[in-house]
Tab-separated table of C-alpha atoms in Angstrom:
chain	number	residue	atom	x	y	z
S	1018	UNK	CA	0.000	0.000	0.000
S	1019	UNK	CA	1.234	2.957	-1.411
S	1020	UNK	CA	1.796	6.084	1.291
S	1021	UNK	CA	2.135	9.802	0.735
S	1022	UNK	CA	5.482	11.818	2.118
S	1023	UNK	CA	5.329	13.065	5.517
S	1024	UNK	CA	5.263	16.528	5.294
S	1025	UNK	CA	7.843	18.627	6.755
S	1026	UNK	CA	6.983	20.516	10.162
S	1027	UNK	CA	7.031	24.076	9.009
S	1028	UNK	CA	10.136	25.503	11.266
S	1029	UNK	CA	12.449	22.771	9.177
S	1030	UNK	CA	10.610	23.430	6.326
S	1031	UNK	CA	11.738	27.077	6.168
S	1032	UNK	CA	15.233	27.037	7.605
S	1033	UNK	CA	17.943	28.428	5.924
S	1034	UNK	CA	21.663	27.746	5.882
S	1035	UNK	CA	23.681	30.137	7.953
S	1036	UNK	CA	25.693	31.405	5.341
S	1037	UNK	CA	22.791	32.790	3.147
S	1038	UNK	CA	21.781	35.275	6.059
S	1039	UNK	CA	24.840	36.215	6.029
S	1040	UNK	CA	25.179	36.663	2.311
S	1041	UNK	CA	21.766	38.586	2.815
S	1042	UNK	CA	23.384	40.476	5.297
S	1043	UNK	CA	26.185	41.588	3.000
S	1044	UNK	CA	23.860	42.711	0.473
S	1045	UNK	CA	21.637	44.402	3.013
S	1046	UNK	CA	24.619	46.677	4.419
S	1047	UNK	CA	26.328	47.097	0.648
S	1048	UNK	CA	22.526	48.359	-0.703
S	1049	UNK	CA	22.668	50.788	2.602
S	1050	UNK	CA	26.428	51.772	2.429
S	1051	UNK	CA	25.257	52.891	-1.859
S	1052	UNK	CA	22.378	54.847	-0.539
S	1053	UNK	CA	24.481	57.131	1.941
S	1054	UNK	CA	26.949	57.660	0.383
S	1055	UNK	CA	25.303	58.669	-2.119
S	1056	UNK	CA	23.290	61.698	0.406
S	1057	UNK	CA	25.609	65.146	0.477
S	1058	UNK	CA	23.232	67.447	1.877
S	1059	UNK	CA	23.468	66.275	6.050
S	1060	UNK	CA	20.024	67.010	6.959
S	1061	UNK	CA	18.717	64.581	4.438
S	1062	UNK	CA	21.641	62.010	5.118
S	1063	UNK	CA	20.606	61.802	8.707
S	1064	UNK	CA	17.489	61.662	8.275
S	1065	UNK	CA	17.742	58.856	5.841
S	1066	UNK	CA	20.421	56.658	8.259
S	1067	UNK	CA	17.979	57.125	11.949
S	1068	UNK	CA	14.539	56.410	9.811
S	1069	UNK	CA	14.761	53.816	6.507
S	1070	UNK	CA	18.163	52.944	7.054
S	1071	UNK	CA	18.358	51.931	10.729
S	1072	UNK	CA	14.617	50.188	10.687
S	1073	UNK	CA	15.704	47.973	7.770
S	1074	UNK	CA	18.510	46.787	10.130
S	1075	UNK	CA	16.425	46.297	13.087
S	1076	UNK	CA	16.422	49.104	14.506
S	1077	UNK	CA	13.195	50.270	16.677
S	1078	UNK	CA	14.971	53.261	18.447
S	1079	UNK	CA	17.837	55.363	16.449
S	1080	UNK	CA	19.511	58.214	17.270
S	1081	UNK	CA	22.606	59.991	15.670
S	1082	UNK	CA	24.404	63.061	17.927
S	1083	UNK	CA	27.607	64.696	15.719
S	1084	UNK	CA	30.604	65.687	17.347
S	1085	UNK	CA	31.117	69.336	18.293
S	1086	UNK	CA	35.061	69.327	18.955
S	1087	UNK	CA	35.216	72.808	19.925
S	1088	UNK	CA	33.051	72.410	22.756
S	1089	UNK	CA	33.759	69.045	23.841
S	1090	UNK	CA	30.282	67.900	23.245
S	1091	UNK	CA	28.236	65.474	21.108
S	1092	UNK	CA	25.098	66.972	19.946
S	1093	UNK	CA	21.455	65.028	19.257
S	1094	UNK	CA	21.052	65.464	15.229
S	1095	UNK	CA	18.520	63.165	13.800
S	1096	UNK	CA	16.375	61.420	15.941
S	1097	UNK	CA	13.858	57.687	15.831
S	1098	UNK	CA	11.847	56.662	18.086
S	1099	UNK	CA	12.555	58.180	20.867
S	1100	UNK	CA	10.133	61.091	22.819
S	1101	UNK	CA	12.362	61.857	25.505
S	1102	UNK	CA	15.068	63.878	23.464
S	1103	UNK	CA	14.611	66.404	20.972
S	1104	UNK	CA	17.221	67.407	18.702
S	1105	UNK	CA	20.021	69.596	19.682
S	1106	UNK	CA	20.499	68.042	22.993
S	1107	UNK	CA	23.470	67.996	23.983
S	1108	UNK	CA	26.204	65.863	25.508
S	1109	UNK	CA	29.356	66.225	27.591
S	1110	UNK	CA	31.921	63.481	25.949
S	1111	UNK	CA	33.096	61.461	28.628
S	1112	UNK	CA	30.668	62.778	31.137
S	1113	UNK	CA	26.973	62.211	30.187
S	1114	UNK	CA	25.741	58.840	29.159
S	1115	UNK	CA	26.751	55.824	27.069
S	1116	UNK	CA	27.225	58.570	24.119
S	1117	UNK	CA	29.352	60.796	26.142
S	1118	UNK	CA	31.347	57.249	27.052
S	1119	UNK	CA	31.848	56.081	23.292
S	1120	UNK	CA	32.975	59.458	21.841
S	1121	UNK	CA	35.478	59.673	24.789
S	1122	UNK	CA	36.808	55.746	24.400
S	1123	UNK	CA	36.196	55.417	20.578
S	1124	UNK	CA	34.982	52.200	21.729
S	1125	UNK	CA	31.432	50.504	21.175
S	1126	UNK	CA	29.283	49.799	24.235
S	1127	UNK	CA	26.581	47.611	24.548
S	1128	UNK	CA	24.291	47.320	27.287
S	1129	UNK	CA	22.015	44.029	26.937
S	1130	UNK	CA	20.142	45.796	30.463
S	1131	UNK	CA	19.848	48.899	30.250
S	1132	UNK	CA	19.038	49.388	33.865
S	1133	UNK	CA	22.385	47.771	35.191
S	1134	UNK	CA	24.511	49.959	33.183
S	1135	UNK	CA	25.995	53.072	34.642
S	1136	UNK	CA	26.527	55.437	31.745
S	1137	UNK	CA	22.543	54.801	30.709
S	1138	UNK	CA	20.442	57.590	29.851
S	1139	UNK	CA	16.676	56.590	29.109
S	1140	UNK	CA	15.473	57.554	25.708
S	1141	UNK	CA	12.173	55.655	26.337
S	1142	UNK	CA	10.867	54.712	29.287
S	1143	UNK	CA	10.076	51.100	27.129
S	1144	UNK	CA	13.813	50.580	26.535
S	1145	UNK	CA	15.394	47.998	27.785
S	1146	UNK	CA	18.549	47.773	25.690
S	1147	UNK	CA	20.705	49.565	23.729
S	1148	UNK	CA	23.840	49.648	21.831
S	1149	UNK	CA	26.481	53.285	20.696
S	1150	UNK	CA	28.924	52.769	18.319
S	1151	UNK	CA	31.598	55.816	17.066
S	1152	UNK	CA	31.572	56.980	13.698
S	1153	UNK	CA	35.268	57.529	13.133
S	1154	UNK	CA	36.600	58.442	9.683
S	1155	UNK	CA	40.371	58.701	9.497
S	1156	UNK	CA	41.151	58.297	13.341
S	1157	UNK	CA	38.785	61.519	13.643
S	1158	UNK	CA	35.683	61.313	15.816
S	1159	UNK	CA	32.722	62.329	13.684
S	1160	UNK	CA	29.988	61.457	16.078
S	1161	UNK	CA	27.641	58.481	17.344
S	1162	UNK	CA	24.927	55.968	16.659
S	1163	UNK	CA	22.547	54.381	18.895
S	1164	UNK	CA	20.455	51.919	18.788
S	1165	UNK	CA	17.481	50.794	21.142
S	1166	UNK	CA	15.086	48.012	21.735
S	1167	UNK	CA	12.533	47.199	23.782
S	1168	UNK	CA	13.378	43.748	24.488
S	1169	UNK	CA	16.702	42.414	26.896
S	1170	UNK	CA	19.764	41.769	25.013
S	1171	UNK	CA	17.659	42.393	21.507
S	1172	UNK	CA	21.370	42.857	19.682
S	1173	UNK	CA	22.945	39.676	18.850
S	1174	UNK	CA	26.585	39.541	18.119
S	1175	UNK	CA	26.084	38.993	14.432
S	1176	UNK	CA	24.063	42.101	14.038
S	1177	UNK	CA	26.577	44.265	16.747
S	1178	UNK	CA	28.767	43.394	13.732
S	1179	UNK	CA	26.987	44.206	10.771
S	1180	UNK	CA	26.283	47.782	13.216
S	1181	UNK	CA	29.655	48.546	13.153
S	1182	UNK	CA	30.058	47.735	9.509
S	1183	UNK	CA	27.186	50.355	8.648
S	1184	UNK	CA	28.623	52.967	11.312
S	1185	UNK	CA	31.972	52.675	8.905
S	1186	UNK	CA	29.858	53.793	6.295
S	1187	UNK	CA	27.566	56.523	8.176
S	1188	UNK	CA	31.120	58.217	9.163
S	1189	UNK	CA	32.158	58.559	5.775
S	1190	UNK	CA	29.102	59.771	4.267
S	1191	UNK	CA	28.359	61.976	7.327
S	1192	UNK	CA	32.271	63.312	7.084
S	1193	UNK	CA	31.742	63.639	3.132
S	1194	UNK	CA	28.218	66.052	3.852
S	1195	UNK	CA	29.730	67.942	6.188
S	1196	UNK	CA	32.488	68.729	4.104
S	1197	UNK	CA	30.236	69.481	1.384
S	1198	UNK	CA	28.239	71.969	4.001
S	1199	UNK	CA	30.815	73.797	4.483
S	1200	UNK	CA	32.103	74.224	1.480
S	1201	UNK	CA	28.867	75.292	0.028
S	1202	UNK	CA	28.291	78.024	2.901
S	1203	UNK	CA	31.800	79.496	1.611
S	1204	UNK	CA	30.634	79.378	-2.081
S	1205	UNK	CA	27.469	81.269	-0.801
S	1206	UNK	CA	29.427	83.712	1.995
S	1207	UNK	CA	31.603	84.459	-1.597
S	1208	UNK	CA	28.674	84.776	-3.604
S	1209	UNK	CA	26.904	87.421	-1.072
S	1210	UNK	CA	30.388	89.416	-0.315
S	1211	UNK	CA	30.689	89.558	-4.442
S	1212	UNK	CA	27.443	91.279	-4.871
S	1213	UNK	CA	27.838	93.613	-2.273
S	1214	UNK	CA	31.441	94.522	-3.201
S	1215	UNK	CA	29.519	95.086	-6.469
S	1216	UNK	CA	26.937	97.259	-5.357
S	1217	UNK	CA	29.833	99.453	-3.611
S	1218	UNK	CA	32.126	99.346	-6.974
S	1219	UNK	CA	28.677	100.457	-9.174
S	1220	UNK	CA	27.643	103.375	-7.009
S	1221	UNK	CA	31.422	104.479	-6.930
S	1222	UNK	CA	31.986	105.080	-10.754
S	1223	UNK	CA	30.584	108.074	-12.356
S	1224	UNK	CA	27.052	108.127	-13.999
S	1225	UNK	CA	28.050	109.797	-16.676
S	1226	UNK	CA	30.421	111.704	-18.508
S	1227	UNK	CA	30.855	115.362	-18.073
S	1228	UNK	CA	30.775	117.896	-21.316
S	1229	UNK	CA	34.276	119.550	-21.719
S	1230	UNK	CA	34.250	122.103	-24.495
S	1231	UNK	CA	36.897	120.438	-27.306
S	1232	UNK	CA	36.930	117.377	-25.938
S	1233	UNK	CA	35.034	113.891	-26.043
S	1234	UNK	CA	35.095	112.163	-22.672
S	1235	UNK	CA	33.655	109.007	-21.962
S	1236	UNK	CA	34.492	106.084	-19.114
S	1237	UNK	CA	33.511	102.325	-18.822
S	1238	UNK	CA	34.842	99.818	-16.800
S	1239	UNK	CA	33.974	95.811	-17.529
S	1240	UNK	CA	35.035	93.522	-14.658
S	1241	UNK	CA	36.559	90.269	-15.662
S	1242	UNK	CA	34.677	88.881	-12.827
S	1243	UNK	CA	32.117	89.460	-10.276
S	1244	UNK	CA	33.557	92.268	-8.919
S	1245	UNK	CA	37.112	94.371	-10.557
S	1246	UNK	CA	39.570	96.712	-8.857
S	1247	UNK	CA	39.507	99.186	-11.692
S	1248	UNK	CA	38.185	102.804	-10.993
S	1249	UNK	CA	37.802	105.748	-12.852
S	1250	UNK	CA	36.154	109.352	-12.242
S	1251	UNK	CA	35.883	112.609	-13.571
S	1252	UNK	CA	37.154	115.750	-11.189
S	1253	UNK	CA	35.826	118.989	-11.783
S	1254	UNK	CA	38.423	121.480	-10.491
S	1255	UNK	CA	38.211	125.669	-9.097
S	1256	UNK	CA	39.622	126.994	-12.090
S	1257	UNK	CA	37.480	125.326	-14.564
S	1258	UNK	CA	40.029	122.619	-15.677
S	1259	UNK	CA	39.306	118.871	-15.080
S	1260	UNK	CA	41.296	115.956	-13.476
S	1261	UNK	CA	40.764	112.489	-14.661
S	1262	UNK	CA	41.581	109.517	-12.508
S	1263	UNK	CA	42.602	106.165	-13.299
S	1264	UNK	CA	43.136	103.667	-10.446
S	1265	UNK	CA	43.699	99.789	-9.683
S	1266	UNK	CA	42.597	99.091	-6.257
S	1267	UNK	CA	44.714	96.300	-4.795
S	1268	UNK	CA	42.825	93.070	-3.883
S	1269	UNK	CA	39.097	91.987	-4.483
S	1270	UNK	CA	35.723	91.968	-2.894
S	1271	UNK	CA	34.668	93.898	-0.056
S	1272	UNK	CA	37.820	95.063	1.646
S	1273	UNK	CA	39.210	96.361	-1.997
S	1274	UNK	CA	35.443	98.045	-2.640
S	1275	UNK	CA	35.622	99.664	0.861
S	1276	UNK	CA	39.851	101.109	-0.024
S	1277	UNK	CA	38.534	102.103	-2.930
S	1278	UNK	CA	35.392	104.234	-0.976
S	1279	UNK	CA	38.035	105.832	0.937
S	1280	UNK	CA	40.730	106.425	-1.585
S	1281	UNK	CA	38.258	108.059	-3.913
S	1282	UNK	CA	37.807	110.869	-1.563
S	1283	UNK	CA	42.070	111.650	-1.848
S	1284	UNK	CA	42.301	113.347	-4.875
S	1285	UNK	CA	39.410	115.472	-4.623
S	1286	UNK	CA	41.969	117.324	-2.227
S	1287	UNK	CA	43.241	118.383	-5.442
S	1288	UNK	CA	40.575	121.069	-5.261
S	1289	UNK	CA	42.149	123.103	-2.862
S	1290	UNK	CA	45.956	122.356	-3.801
S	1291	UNK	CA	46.604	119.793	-2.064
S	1292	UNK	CA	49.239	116.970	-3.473
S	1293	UNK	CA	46.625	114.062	-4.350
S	1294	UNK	CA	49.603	111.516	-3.989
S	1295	UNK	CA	50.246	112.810	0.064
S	1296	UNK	CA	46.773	112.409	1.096
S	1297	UNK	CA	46.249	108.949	-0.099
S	1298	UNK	CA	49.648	107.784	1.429
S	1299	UNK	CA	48.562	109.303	4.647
C-alpha cells in the first residue's frame, strides 16, 4: 500500500543555511552603504540613516548626535523613536551617558540591560537595551549611533557586527556632507560678499560723462569677474580745468570696494591744492 510523504513541520521546512543570512546580510549593508553615500546634503543624510536605514537593520529606536570638537560635546542630530530627546540636545563626551562614554573611548558599548549599566540615559521609558557605536573616519571622531530596543539583550553579536560595519559607512558619508556643508556656505558667503562689493564698486563710478568744451570724454569699466579693482572718475576742479583719474585698487571683494570708498575721496583734495599723492599715502 502505497503512502504519501510526511510533510515537513514548518520551522524545518523554512530554515535556511547560515551562510545565506549572512550573504543577505552583505547585500543588506552594501545596498545601505550605496544609498548614503550617495546623500551630500546632512540634513537629508541623517534623516535617511535614523529612519529607513536603521529600521531595515532592526532598529526600533535610532539616534545619531555629531561631534562638536570645539566644545567638547556630542550633539542630538537626527532622531527615531525616541520622545524623551529632541534634537540639539546635547552631551558632555566622557561625562553624560553611554554617548558621552563612546565618543570619549572610541569604543562601542553595549548594554544588553539597560538598567544595570551606569553610563545609561533613558530615551524611552520602554527601553530595555541599547547599543552606541563611534563613527570615526580617518582616526577623527565624527559622532555616534545608537540603537534601542525594547526587548533584553535584543542585539545579537552577528548584528553588533553588521552595526559597526554600517557605522563605517555613516562616518564617511556623514564626514563627506559635512564637508560638502561647508564648502557650500563658503561658495554662498563668496557669492553674497561679491554682490555687495559690487553694489559698492557700481555706485562708486561716475554716472556719466561730463561735457568739456573740445573734448570727447567718456568712461567704462567691464570687470573680468564678479567684482574688478579698476576705478575711474571725472574731477571737476576751481579753475574750470578737469582731473581724470585712473586707479587699480589692490585686492578683491569687499575690503578692496571699501579702499577704494576711501581712496576716492584723496584726490578730490586736489581742489584746494593739495598733493593728491600725500593724502592717499597718509
Amino acid at each position: 500500500m502505497a503512502t504519501s510523504p510526511r510533510i515537513a513541520p514548518l520551522d524545518h521546512a523554512v530554515a535556511r543555511p547560515l551562510h545565506i543570512e549572512q550573504v543577505e546580510d552583505l547585500l543588506k549593508l552594501q545596498k545601505a552603504a550605496q544609498k548614503i553615500t550617495s546623500i551630500l546634503d546632512l540634513d537629508q543624510l541623517i534623516d535617511q540613516i535614523v529612519n529607513d536605514v536603521a529600521r531595515s537593520f532592526g532598529c526600533i529606536e535610532a539616534n545619531l548626535y555629531l561631534h562638536d570638537e570645539a566644545n567638547a560635546e556630542v550633539v542630538l542630530a537626527g532622531v527615531h523613536g525616541c520622545t524623551l530627546h529632541d534634537k540639539g540636545q546635547r552631551l558632555k563626551v566622557g561625562k553624560e551617558g553611554m554617548v558621552g562614554y563612546v565618543a570619549a573611548t572610541g569604543q562601542m558599548r553595549y548594554a544588553p540591560d539597560v538598567r544595570k549599566d551606569q553610563y545609561y540615559i533613558a530615551c524611552e521609558h520602554a527601553t530595555l537595551s541599547e547599543v552606541a557605536i563611534p563613527l570615526n573616519f580617518q582616526g577623527r571622531l565624527v559622532g555616534v549611533f545608537t540603537a534601542s530596543h525594547h526587548e533584553l539583550d535584543a542585539f545579537p553579536a552577528e548584528q553588533l557586527r553588521l552595526l559597526q560595519a554600517l557605522c563605517s559607512h555613516m562616518a564617511v558619508a556623514v564626514h563627506n556632507a559635512q564637508v560638502f556643508k561647508h564648502e557650500r556656505s563658503q561658495r554662498e558667503t563668496m557669492t553674497r560678499d561679491a554682490q555687495e562689493a559690487r553694489i559698492i564698486q557700481q555706485a562708486l563710478l561716475p554716472k556719466s560723462s561730463p561735457y568739456i568744451p573740445g573734448f570727447a570724454v567718456s568712461g567704462l569699466s567691464i570687470s573680468a569677474g564678479a567684482v574688478g579693482g579698476d576705478w575711474y572718475d571725472f574731477i571737476a576742479l576751481d579753475d574750470g580745468r578737469w582731473g581724470l583719474v585712473l586707479a587699480d585698487v589692490s585686492g578683491k571683494g569687499t575690503a578692496a570696494a571699501l579702499l577704494m570708498s576711501s581712496t576716492r575721496g584723496s584726490p578730490l583734495q586736489s581742489r584746494r591744492g593739495a598733493d593728491p599723492s600725500k593724502s592717499i599715502a597718509g
